[in-house]
CSV table of C-alpha atoms in Angstrom, one decimal:
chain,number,residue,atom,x,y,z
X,1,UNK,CA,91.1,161.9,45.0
X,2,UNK,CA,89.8,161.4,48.7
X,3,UNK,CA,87.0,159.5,47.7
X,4,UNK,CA,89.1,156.8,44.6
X,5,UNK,CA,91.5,156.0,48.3
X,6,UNK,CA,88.1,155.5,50.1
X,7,UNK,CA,87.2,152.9,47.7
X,8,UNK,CA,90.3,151.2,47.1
X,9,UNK,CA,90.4,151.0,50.6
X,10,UNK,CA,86.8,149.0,50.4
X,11,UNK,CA,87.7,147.0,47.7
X,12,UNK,CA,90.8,145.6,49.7
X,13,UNK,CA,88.5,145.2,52.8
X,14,UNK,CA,86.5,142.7,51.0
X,15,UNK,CA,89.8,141.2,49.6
X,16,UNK,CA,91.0,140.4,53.0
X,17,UNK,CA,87.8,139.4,54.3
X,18,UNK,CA,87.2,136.7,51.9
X,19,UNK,CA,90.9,135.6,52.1
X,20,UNK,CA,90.7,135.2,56.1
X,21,UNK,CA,87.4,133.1,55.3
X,22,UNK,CA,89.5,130.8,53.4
X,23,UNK,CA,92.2,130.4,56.0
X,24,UNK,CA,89.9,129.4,58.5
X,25,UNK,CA,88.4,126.6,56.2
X,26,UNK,CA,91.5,125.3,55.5
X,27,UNK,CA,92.6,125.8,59.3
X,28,UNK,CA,89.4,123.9,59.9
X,29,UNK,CA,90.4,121.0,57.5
X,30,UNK,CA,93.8,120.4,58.9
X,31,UNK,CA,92.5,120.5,62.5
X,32,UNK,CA,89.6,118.0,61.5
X,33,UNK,CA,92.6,116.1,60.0
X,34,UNK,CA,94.3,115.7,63.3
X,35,UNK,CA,91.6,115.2,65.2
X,36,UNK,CA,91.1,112.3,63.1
X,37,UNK,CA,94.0,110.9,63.3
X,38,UNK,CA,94.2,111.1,67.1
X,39,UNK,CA,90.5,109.0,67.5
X,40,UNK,CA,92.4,106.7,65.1
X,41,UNK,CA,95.7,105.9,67.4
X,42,UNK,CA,93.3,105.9,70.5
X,43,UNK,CA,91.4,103.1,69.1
X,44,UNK,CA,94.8,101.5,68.2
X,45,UNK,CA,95.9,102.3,71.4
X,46,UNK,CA,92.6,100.4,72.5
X,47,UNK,CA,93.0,97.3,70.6
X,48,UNK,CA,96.8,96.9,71.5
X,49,UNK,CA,95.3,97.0,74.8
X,50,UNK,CA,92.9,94.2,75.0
X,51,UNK,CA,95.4,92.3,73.1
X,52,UNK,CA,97.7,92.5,76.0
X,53,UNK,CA,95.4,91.9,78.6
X,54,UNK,CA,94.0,88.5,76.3
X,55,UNK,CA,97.5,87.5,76.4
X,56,UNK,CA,98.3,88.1,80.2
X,57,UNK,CA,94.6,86.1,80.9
X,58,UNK,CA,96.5,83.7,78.6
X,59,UNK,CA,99.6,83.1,80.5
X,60,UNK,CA,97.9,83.2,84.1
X,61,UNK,CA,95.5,80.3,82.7
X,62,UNK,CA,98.5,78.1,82.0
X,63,UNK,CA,100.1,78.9,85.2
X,64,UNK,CA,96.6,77.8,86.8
X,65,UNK,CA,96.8,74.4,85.5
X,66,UNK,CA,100.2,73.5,85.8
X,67,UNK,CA,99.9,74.7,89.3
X,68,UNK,CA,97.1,72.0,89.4
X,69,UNK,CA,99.4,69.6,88.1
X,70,UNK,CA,101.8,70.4,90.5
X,71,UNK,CA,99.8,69.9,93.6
X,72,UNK,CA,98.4,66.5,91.5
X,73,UNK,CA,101.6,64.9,91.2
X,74,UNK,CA,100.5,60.9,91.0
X,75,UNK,CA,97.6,62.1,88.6
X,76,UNK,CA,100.0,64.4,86.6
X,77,UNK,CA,102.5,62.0,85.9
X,78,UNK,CA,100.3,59.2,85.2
X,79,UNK,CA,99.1,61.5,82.4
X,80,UNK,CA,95.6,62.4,83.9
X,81,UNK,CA,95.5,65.6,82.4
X,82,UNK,CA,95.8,65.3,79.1
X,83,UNK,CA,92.9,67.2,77.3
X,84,UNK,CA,92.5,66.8,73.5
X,85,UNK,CA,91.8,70.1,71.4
X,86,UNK,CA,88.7,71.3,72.8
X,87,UNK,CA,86.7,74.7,72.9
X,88,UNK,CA,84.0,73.8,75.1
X,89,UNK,CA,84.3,72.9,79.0
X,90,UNK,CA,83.9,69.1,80.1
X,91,UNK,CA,81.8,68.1,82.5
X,92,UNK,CA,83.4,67.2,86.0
X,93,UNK,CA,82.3,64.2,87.9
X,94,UNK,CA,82.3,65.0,91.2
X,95,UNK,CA,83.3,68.8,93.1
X,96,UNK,CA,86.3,68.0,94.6
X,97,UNK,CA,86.2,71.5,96.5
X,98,UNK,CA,83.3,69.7,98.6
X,99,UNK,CA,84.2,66.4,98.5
X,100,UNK,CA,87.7,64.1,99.0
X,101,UNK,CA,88.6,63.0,95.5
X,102,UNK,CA,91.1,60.6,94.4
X,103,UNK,CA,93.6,61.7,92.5
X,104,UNK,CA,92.6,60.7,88.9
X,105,UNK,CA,89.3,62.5,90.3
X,106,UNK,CA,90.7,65.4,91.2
X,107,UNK,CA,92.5,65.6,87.8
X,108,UNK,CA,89.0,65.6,86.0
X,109,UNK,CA,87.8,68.3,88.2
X,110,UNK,CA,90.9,70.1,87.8
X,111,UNK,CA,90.7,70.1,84.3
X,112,UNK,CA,86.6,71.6,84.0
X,113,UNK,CA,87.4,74.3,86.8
X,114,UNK,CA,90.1,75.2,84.7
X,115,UNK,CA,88.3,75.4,81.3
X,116,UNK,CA,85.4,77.1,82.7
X,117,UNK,CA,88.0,79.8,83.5
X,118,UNK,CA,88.8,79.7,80.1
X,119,UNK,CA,85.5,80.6,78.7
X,120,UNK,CA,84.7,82.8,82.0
X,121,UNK,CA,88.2,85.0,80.6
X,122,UNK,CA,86.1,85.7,77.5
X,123,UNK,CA,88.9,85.0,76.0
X,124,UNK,CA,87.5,85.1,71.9
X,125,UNK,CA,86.9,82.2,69.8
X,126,UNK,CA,89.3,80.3,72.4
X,127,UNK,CA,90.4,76.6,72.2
X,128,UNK,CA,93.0,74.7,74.4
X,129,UNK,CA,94.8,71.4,74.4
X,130,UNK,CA,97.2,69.9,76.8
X,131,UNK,CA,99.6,67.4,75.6
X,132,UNK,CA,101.6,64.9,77.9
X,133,UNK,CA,105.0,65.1,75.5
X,134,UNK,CA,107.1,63.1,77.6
X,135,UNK,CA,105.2,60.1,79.6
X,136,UNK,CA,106.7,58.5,83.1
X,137,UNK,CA,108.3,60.0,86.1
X,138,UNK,CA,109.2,62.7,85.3
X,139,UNK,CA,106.2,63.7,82.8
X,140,UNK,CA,106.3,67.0,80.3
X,141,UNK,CA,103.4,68.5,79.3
X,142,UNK,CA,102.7,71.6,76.9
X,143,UNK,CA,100.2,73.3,77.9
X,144,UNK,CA,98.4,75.6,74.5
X,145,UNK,CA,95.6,78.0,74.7
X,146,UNK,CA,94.4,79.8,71.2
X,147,UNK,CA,92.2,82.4,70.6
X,148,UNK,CA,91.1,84.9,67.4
X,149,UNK,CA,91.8,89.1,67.4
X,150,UNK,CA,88.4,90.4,67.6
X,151,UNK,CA,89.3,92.9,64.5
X,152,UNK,CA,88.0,91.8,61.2
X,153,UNK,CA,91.2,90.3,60.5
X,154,UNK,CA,90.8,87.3,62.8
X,155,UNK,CA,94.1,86.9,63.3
X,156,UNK,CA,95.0,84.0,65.7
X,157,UNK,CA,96.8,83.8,68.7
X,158,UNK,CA,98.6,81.1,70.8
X,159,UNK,CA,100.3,81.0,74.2
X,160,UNK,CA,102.1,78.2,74.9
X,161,UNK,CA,103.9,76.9,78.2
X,162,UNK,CA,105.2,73.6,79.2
X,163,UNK,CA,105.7,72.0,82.0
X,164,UNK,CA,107.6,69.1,83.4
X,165,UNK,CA,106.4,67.3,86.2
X,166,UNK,CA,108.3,64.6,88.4
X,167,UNK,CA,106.6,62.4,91.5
């Protein structure tokens, strides 16, 4: 009799065993699980992230120029900064930082240091027009920067601002 309890005892030993190896592979599979799905809202967390900060580089931008603009009154409301769609910088004529400038001159320059800040933001696949809505004194302008998610799904951006400007 001793020894049929000695080996039911073994026979339930190995039982146990094998069913505590089986709850730590499935402890392991729902802890891999959550691990998972932590990286995952991390690198959402991420991405929401850099979307901000694209759109806060945005918004300062605009406030750069039409800060210009301001301190360029004749220029501004004579329409000197209008700038047609573009994604590259122009070229400025002369450094106004260095040099006195008129104010059509200073517009130009203005309007280069302003787009090289653009590309400098690394703001992605970015473009930016600036449209003189309302012309005279006082003038409106709308001031609209674009740029692409840098996910696969490209999706596109836009910050606008406008501006009106009186002599």
């Amino acid at each position: 009799m001793n020894m049929r309890r000695n080996m039911h005892h073994t026979v339930s030993a190995i039982k146990q065993h094998g069913f505590s190896m089986l709850e730590i592979l499935i402890t392991l599979v729902i802890i891999s699980t959550a691990l998972l799905g932590t990286a995952g809202l991390q690198i959402y967390a991420l991405r929401m992230g850099q979307d901000g900060q694209f759109r806060t580089q945005a918004v300062f931008l605009a406030s750069d120029i039409t800060e210009r603009m301001e301190a360029n009154k004749l220029a501004a409301v004579a329409g000197d900064y209008v700038v047609a769609s573009a994604s590259t910088p122009s070229a400025s004529g002369s450094d106004c930082a260095a040099n006195s400038c008129n104010a059509t001159a200073l517009a130009s320059w203005d309007i280069s240091q302003w787009e090289n800040a653009i590309i400098t933001a690394g703001l992605p696949q970015a473009d930016w027009q600036i449209i003189q809505t309302t012309a005279g004194n006082p003038s409106s302008y709308s001031i609209i920067i674009n740029w692409a998610d840098r996910s696969a799904s490209e999706v596109p951006f836009r910050y606008t601002a406008t501006r009106t400007i009186s002599n």
